[in-house]
Coordinates of C-alpha atoms in Angstrom, one line a residue:
Chain A
M99 CA 0.0 0.0 0.0
L100 CA 1.3 3.5 -0.9
D101 CA 1.3 6.5 1.4
K102 CA 0.8 10.0 0.1
N103 CA 4.4 10.4 -1.0
G104 CA 4.3 6.9 -2.6
I105 CA 1.3 8.0 -4.7
A106 CA 3.1 11.2 -5.7
K107 CA 6.2 9.2 -6.5
R108 CA 4.2 6.9 -8.8
I109 CA 2.5 9.7 -10.6
A110 CA 5.9 11.4 -11.2
K111 CA 6.6 8.5 -13.6
E112 CA 3.8 9.8 -15.8
V113 CA 5.5 13.1 -16.3
K114 CA 7.5 13.1 -19.5
D115 CA 10.3 15.4 -20.6
G116 CA 9.2 18.7 -22.1
M117 CA 5.7 18.6 -20.6
Y118 CA 3.8 21.7 -19.2
V119 CA 2.1 20.4 -16.1
N120 CA -0.5 21.8 -13.7
L121 CA -0.4 20.4 -10.2
G122 CA -3.5 20.7 -7.9
I123 CA -3.4 21.2 -4.1
G124 CA -2.5 18.3 -1.8
I125 CA -0.9 15.1 -3.0
P126 CA -0.4 16.5 -6.6
T127 CA 1.8 19.3 -5.1
L128 CA 4.1 16.5 -3.8
V129 CA 4.7 15.2 -7.3
A130 CA 7.1 18.0 -8.0
N131 CA 9.5 16.5 -5.4
Y132 CA 9.8 13.2 -7.4
I133 CA 10.2 14.2 -11.0
P134 CA 13.2 12.2 -12.1
E135 CA 16.6 13.7 -12.9
G136 CA 16.9 14.6 -16.5
I137 CA 13.1 15.1 -17.0
N138 CA 12.6 18.8 -17.6
V139 CA 9.0 20.0 -17.1
V140 CA 7.5 23.4 -16.7
L141 CA 5.0 23.7 -13.8
Q142 CA 2.0 26.0 -14.5
S143 CA 0.3 27.8 -11.6
E144 CA -3.1 29.0 -12.7
N145 CA -2.8 32.3 -10.8
G146 CA -0.4 33.4 -13.6
L147 CA 3.0 31.6 -13.7
L148 CA 4.8 29.2 -15.9
G149 CA 8.0 27.9 -14.4
M150 CA 7.2 27.5 -10.7
G151 CA 10.2 27.0 -8.6
P152 CA 10.7 25.6 -5.1
F153 CA 9.7 27.4 -1.9
P154 CA 12.0 30.4 -1.1
F155 CA 14.6 30.4 1.5
D156 CA 13.6 31.9 4.9
G157 CA 13.6 35.6 4.6
E158 CA 13.6 35.7 0.8
E159 CA 9.8 35.2 0.4
D160 CA 7.9 37.7 -1.7
A161 CA 4.3 38.5 -1.0
D162 CA 3.8 39.2 -4.7
L163 CA 5.0 35.7 -5.7
I164 CA 2.6 32.9 -4.7
N165 CA 1.2 29.7 -6.3
A166 CA -2.5 28.8 -6.7
G167 CA -2.4 27.3 -3.1
K168 CA -1.4 30.8 -2.0
Q169 CA 2.0 29.5 -0.8
T170 CA 5.1 31.6 -1.3
I171 CA 7.2 30.2 -4.1
T172 CA 10.1 31.2 -6.5
T173 CA 10.6 31.5 -10.2
L174 CA 13.2 29.6 -12.3
P175 CA 15.3 30.7 -15.3
G176 CA 12.7 30.9 -18.2
S177 CA 9.7 31.6 -16.0
A178 CA 6.9 33.8 -17.3
F179 CA 4.1 35.7 -15.6
F180 CA 0.7 36.4 -17.2
D181 CA -2.8 37.4 -16.1
S182 CA -5.6 35.1 -15.1
A183 CA -7.5 35.3 -18.4
M184 CA -4.3 34.2 -20.3
S185 CA -3.7 31.5 -17.8
F186 CA -7.0 29.9 -18.3
G187 CA -6.7 30.7 -22.1
M188 CA -3.7 28.4 -22.3
I189 CA -5.5 25.8 -20.2
R190 CA -8.6 25.9 -22.4
A191 CA -6.5 25.9 -25.6
G192 CA -4.9 22.6 -24.6
K193 CA -1.4 24.0 -24.2
V194 CA -1.0 22.4 -20.7
D195 CA -0.1 18.8 -21.4
L196 CA -1.0 17.2 -18.0
T197 CA -3.2 18.1 -15.1
I198 CA -2.8 16.2 -11.8
L199 CA -5.5 16.8 -9.2
G200 CA -7.2 15.3 -6.2
A201 CA -10.8 14.0 -6.1
M202 CA -13.6 13.0 -3.7
E203 CA -15.1 10.6 -6.3
V204 CA -14.4 9.4 -9.8
S205 CA -16.9 7.4 -11.9
Q206 CA -16.2 4.6 -14.3
N207 CA -16.8 6.9 -17.3
G208 CA -14.3 9.4 -16.0
D209 CA -16.6 11.9 -14.3
I210 CA -15.0 13.7 -11.4
A211 CA -16.4 15.3 -8.2
N212 CA -14.0 17.3 -6.1
W213 CA -15.5 20.6 -5.1
K214 CA -18.7 20.3 -3.1
I215 CA -20.3 18.2 -0.4
P216 CA -24.0 19.0 0.0
G217 CA -24.7 20.1 3.6
K218 CA -21.2 21.2 4.2
M219 CA -19.7 24.7 3.7
V220 CA -18.9 25.0 0.0
K221 CA -15.7 26.9 -0.7
G222 CA -15.9 26.9 -4.4
M223 CA -14.4 25.1 -7.4
G224 CA -11.5 27.5 -8.0
G225 CA -9.9 26.6 -11.3
A226 CA -10.8 22.9 -11.2
M227 CA -13.8 23.0 -13.6
D228 CA -11.7 24.9 -16.2
L229 CA -8.9 22.4 -15.9
V230 CA -10.9 19.2 -16.1
A231 CA -13.0 20.6 -19.0
A232 CA -10.0 21.3 -21.1
A233 CA -6.8 19.5 -20.1
K234 CA -5.6 16.9 -22.6
N235 CA -4.6 14.4 -19.9
I236 CA -6.0 14.3 -16.4
I237 CA -4.5 12.1 -13.7
V238 CA -6.3 11.9 -10.3
A239 CA -4.3 11.3 -7.1
M240 CA -6.6 10.1 -4.4
Q241 CA -7.2 7.6 -1.5
Q242 CA -9.4 4.8 -2.9
V243 CA -11.8 4.6 0.1
N244 CA -13.2 7.4 2.2
K245 CA -13.1 7.7 6.0
A246 CA -16.2 5.6 6.3
G247 CA -14.5 2.8 4.3
E248 CA -16.6 3.4 1.2
S249 CA -15.1 3.2 -2.3
K250 CA -14.5 6.4 -4.2
L251 CA -14.2 4.6 -7.6
L252 CA -17.9 4.5 -8.4
A253 CA -20.4 3.5 -11.1
N254 CA -21.8 7.0 -10.8
C255 CA -20.6 9.9 -8.7
S256 CA -23.0 10.8 -5.9
L257 CA -21.5 14.2 -5.3
P258 CA -22.0 17.3 -7.5
L259 CA -19.7 17.0 -10.5
T260 CA -16.7 19.0 -11.4
G261 CA -16.4 17.6 -14.9
V262 CA -17.7 14.8 -17.0
N263 CA -15.9 12.1 -18.9
C264 CA -12.5 13.6 -18.4
V265 CA -10.3 11.5 -16.0
K266 CA -7.8 9.3 -17.9
K267 CA -5.9 7.7 -15.1
I268 CA -6.1 7.3 -11.3
V269 CA -3.4 6.5 -8.8
T270 CA -4.5 5.5 -5.3
E271 CA -2.8 3.9 -2.3
L272 CA -3.9 0.5 -3.8
G273 CA -3.1 0.7 -7.5
V274 CA -3.1 2.4 -10.8
Y275 CA -6.1 2.5 -13.1
E276 CA -6.9 3.6 -16.6
V277 CA -10.4 4.9 -17.1
K278 CA -11.7 3.8 -20.5
D279 CA -14.7 2.0 -22.1
G280 CA -16.8 2.6 -19.0
A281 CA -14.6 0.8 -16.5
F282 CA -11.6 1.1 -14.2
H283 CA -8.8 -0.9 -15.7
L284 CA -6.4 -1.9 -13.0
I285 CA -2.9 -1.8 -14.6
E286 CA -0.7 -1.9 -11.5
L287 CA -1.0 -3.1 -7.9
A288 CA 0.7 -1.3 -5.1
P289 CA 3.2 -3.4 -3.1
G290 CA 1.5 -5.8 -0.7
V291 CA -2.0 -5.3 -2.2
T292 CA -4.1 -8.2 -3.6
I293 CA -6.7 -8.3 -6.3
E294 CA -9.2 -9.1 -3.5
D295 CA -8.2 -5.8 -1.8
I296 CA -8.8 -4.0 -5.1
K297 CA -12.2 -5.6 -5.6
A298 CA -13.3 -4.7 -2.1
A299 CA -12.3 -1.1 -2.6
T300 CA -13.9 -0.6 -6.1
E301 CA -17.6 0.0 -6.4
G302 CA -17.6 0.7 -10.1
E303 CA -17.0 -1.7 -13.1
L304 CA -13.5 -3.1 -12.7
V305 CA -11.3 -4.8 -15.3
I306 CA -8.2 -6.5 -14.1
A307 CA -5.5 -5.7 -16.5
V308 CA -2.3 -6.4 -14.5
Chain B
M173 CA -1.3 65.9 -21.2
I174 CA -4.0 63.7 -19.8
N175 CA -3.8 63.4 -16.0
K176 CA -5.8 60.8 -14.2
V177 CA -4.3 61.3 -10.8
V178 CA -6.5 61.7 -7.7
A179 CA -5.3 62.6 -4.3
N180 CA -5.9 59.4 -2.5
A181 CA -8.2 56.3 -2.0
D182 CA -11.0 58.4 -0.5
A183 CA -11.1 60.6 -3.6
A184 CA -10.8 57.7 -5.9
I185 CA -13.9 55.8 -4.5
K186 CA -16.0 58.9 -3.6
D187 CA -18.8 58.2 -6.0
I188 CA -19.2 54.5 -5.4
K189 CA -22.8 54.2 -4.1
D190 CA -25.0 51.8 -2.3
G191 CA -26.0 48.8 -4.5
D192 CA -23.1 49.2 -7.0
T193 CA -21.3 46.3 -8.5
I194 CA -17.5 46.5 -8.1
M195 CA -14.7 44.3 -9.3
L196 CA -11.7 43.9 -7.0
G197 CA -8.4 42.5 -8.4
G198 CA -6.2 40.1 -6.5
F199 CA -5.7 36.4 -5.9
G200 CA -6.0 35.5 -2.3
L201 CA -4.4 38.4 -0.6
C202 CA -1.9 38.9 -3.4
G203 CA -2.3 42.0 -5.5
I204 CA -5.4 43.3 -3.7
P205 CA -6.3 47.0 -3.7
E206 CA -5.6 47.5 0.1
N207 CA -6.0 51.3 0.1
C208 CA -9.3 51.3 -1.7
I209 CA -10.7 48.5 0.5
T210 CA -9.9 50.6 3.6
A211 CA -11.5 53.6 2.0
I212 CA -14.7 51.7 1.1
V213 CA -14.9 50.4 4.7
K214 CA -14.5 54.0 6.0
K215 CA -17.1 55.3 3.6
G216 CA -19.6 52.6 4.7
T217 CA -21.1 52.0 1.3
K218 CA -23.7 49.2 1.6
N219 CA -25.3 46.5 -0.5
L220 CA -22.3 46.0 -2.8
T221 CA -22.0 43.2 -5.3
C222 CA -18.3 42.2 -5.3
I223 CA -16.7 40.4 -8.2
S224 CA -13.4 39.0 -6.9
N225 CA -11.7 35.6 -7.2
N226 CA -11.6 35.3 -3.4
A227 CA -13.2 37.0 -0.4
G228 CA -10.2 37.8 1.7
V229 CA -9.6 36.5 5.2
D230 CA -11.4 37.5 8.4
D231 CA -9.4 40.6 9.2
F232 CA -7.9 41.6 5.8
G233 CA -8.9 42.3 2.2
I234 CA -12.5 41.9 1.3
G235 CA -13.0 40.3 4.7
L236 CA -13.0 43.8 6.2
M237 CA -15.9 44.8 4.0
L238 CA -17.8 41.6 4.9
K239 CA -17.2 42.3 8.6
S240 CA -18.8 45.7 8.3
R241 CA -21.7 44.2 6.4
Q242 CA -21.2 46.1 3.2
V243 CA -21.4 43.2 0.8
K244 CA -24.8 41.9 -0.4
K245 CA -23.4 39.5 -2.9
M246 CA -20.0 37.9 -3.7
I247 CA -19.2 36.5 -7.1
S248 CA -16.1 34.4 -6.6
S249 CA -14.4 31.1 -7.5
Y250 CA -13.1 30.2 -4.1
V251 CA -14.1 31.6 -0.7
G252 CA -12.3 29.5 1.9
E253 CA -10.3 30.8 4.9
N254 CA -12.9 33.2 6.1
A255 CA -15.1 32.4 9.2
E256 CA -17.2 35.6 9.0
F257 CA -18.0 34.9 5.4
E258 CA -19.2 31.4 6.3
R259 CA -21.3 32.8 9.1
Q260 CA -23.0 35.3 6.9
L261 CA -23.5 32.8 4.2
L262 CA -25.1 30.2 6.5
S263 CA -27.3 32.8 8.1
G264 CA -28.6 34.0 4.7
E265 CA -27.2 37.6 5.1
L266 CA -24.9 37.1 2.2
D267 CA -25.6 35.9 -1.3
V268 CA -22.8 34.0 -3.0
E269 CA -22.4 33.0 -6.7
L270 CA -19.5 30.5 -7.2
I271 CA -18.2 30.3 -10.7
P272 CA -15.2 28.6 -12.3
Q273 CA -12.0 30.7 -12.0
G274 CA -11.3 30.7 -15.8
T275 CA -15.0 31.7 -16.4
L276 CA -14.5 34.6 -13.9
A277 CA -11.4 35.8 -15.7
T278 CA -12.8 35.4 -19.2
R279 CA -16.1 37.2 -18.4
C280 CA -13.9 40.1 -17.3
M281 CA -11.9 39.8 -20.5
A282 CA -15.0 39.8 -22.6
A283 CA -16.2 43.0 -21.0
G284 CA -12.8 44.6 -21.7
Y285 CA -12.7 43.5 -25.3
G286 CA -16.2 44.7 -26.0
M287 CA -17.8 41.3 -26.4
P288 CA -21.2 40.4 -24.9
A289 CA -20.4 36.8 -24.0
I290 CA -18.1 33.9 -24.4
F291 CA -18.3 30.1 -24.8
T292 CA -16.4 28.0 -22.3
P293 CA -16.3 24.2 -21.7
A294 CA -15.9 24.8 -17.9
G295 CA -18.9 23.5 -16.0
V296 CA -20.5 21.5 -18.8
G297 CA -22.4 18.7 -17.3
T298 CA -22.3 20.2 -13.8
E299 CA -24.7 22.4 -11.8
V300 CA -22.8 25.4 -13.2
A301 CA -24.5 24.7 -16.5
E302 CA -28.0 24.8 -15.1
G303 CA -30.2 27.4 -16.9
K304 CA -27.4 28.3 -19.4
E305 CA -27.4 27.9 -23.1
T306 CA -25.1 25.1 -24.3
R307 CA -23.8 24.9 -27.8
N308 CA -21.9 22.2 -29.6
F309 CA -18.8 23.2 -31.6
N310 CA -16.9 20.5 -33.4
G311 CA -18.3 17.8 -31.3
K312 CA -17.7 19.4 -27.9
D313 CA -20.2 21.2 -25.6
F314 CA -19.6 24.8 -24.4
L315 CA -21.6 27.0 -22.1
L316 CA -22.6 30.6 -23.0
E317 CA -21.4 32.9 -20.2
M318 CA -22.1 36.6 -20.2
A319 CA -19.5 39.4 -20.0
F320 CA -19.6 41.1 -16.6
D321 CA -21.2 44.5 -16.2
A322 CA -19.5 46.3 -13.3
D323 CA -19.9 49.9 -12.2
F324 CA -16.3 50.1 -10.9
A325 CA -13.2 48.0 -11.3
I326 CA -10.6 48.5 -8.5
V327 CA -7.1 47.2 -9.2
K328 CA -3.7 47.3 -7.7
A329 CA -0.5 47.7 -9.7
W330 CA 3.2 47.9 -8.9
K331 CA 3.9 51.0 -11.0
G332 CA 1.7 53.4 -12.9
D333 CA 2.1 56.7 -14.6
T334 CA -0.1 59.8 -14.4
M335 CA -1.8 58.8 -17.7
G336 CA -3.0 55.5 -16.2
N337 CA -0.5 53.1 -17.8
L338 CA 0.1 50.2 -15.4
V339 CA 2.8 47.6 -14.7
F340 CA 2.1 44.7 -12.4
K341 CA 4.6 42.6 -10.4
A342 CA 5.0 38.8 -10.5
T343 CA 1.8 36.9 -9.6
A344 CA 0.2 40.1 -8.1
R345 CA -0.8 40.6 -11.7
N346 CA -3.5 37.9 -11.7
F347 CA -7.0 39.3 -12.3
N348 CA -5.9 43.0 -12.1
P349 CA -5.3 43.6 -15.9
V350 CA -8.6 42.0 -17.0
M351 CA -10.6 43.7 -14.4
A352 CA -8.9 47.0 -15.2
M353 CA -10.3 46.6 -18.8
A354 CA -13.7 45.6 -17.6
G355 CA -14.9 48.4 -15.3
K356 CA -17.2 51.3 -16.5
I357 CA -14.9 53.3 -14.2
T358 CA -11.5 51.8 -13.4
I359 CA -9.6 52.9 -10.3
A360 CA -5.9 51.9 -10.1
E361 CA -3.9 52.2 -6.9
V362 CA -0.1 51.7 -7.4
E363 CA 2.9 51.4 -5.2
H364 CA 4.9 53.8 -7.4
L365 CA 3.4 56.6 -9.3
V366 CA 5.7 58.0 -12.0
E367 CA 5.6 60.6 -14.8
P368 CA 4.8 59.7 -18.4
G369 CA 7.9 58.5 -20.2
E370 CA 9.3 56.7 -17.1
L371 CA 7.6 53.4 -18.0
N372 CA 8.9 51.6 -21.1
P373 CA 6.0 51.5 -23.5
D374 CA 7.0 47.9 -24.5
E375 CA 6.6 46.8 -20.9
I376 CA 3.2 48.2 -20.0
H377 CA 0.6 45.6 -19.1
T378 CA -2.5 47.8 -19.1
A379 CA -2.8 50.8 -21.4
G380 CA -3.9 53.9 -19.7
I381 CA -7.1 54.2 -21.9
Y382 CA -8.7 51.6 -19.5
V383 CA -7.8 53.5 -16.3
H384 CA -9.9 56.5 -15.2
R385 CA -8.3 57.3 -11.8
I386 CA -4.9 56.6 -10.4
F387 CA -3.1 57.3 -7.1
E388 CA -0.1 56.2 -5.2
G389 CA -1.2 54.0 -2.3
K390 CA 0.5 54.0 1.1
D391 CA 1.3 51.6 3.9
Y392 CA 1.0 48.4 1.9
E393 CA 0.9 45.5 4.3
K394 CA 1.0 42.8 1.6
R395 CA 0.0 40.1 4.0
I396 CA 1.2 36.5 3.1
E397 CA -1.5 33.9 3.5
Q398 CA 0.6 30.7 3.4
L399 CA 4.2 31.4 4.3
T400 CA 6.2 28.4 2.9
V401 CA 10.0 28.5 3.1
Q402 CA 13.0 26.3 3.0
S403 CA 15.1 26.7 6.1
V404 CA 18.6 26.0 4.8
K405 CA 20.3 27.8 1.9
I406 CA 22.5 25.3 0.1

């Protein structure tokens, strides 16, 4: 079974040289720590930056330089700033190669729910709806079961949707899935996980393809 | 020479009236018009509709206007990190319209480009699409979203000249340039106000034609929401 860093490390293998990548908040942010040596990618932050660098050194932080999670960050050689309309313009136009984000639920046809739980305070979708509606390749990083022990890989999402028919791949603590032809195709098992574990944690249509 | 300089924030916002719709630039607390927010709180204007990506925090940014009950409606993409906001929302005192961040930016852009509406894929198949026209282009569905119609846009820039030309710094640019283009009246507060000719025309982000009033702000706090640092310099 993978921990959060293990999930991030596994997703980092999906990042190819030359890609422009948008990382969501949470586990996706950790992916930046595991991008292999020799793979050069440009991280896009939707508040208006291409070429996001690491956190600044203590005392060198700049209030005018943050990422979409409102964390202080740095730029790298070759970075570029732009306004929010251009930022989402490049997202909509398909210039961003890969989007990695978290989810509360994913359905077997690739629908994703990650912004709203009825009855709880709703904070908003931020840029998630724009990203999932337009990105060429969307990978979801998530825990496969919720705190109540229920599967988050479903036949149909029960929560309000963020986007439809858009998720291509999912990496959880238990395994890696491709989402296609109306099913979750298990293509990798995490260390120490059995097919029985996978079946118990998958509510939607499952195809074993390991 | 055209001169758009006003004395201060109080003068810049003097004719904002109860019930107006105002846009406020910024992402989180980054690049927000601190001086104008303070002036609006002082003036006490009520029943405002605010278009802004976020709603500030409890004791800073738009949070200050919420605290003094000046906001009737917020149009935002994300409104976390604000307990007073949550309280007013749950008690029904505050109306909130949550829209995708790219839709928010592009509805500003449309207004600034003189276009009545845009088509975007964001929100197709979700509750955001309810009641909106959907059109299929080349096999993909898009939602019709209207350009914003705001009485005032209030933006914060790093530098500006007396003719209203603006230069933004780093990610404090965010929504500011598109909102500057979108207001019927646009107010810019800047950290450094300079004379025409001091800004390189090639490096101006917002042309002065969009800006009606400009002033040099003071006492910028530039609060950091999430301070993240590395402790050791290698």
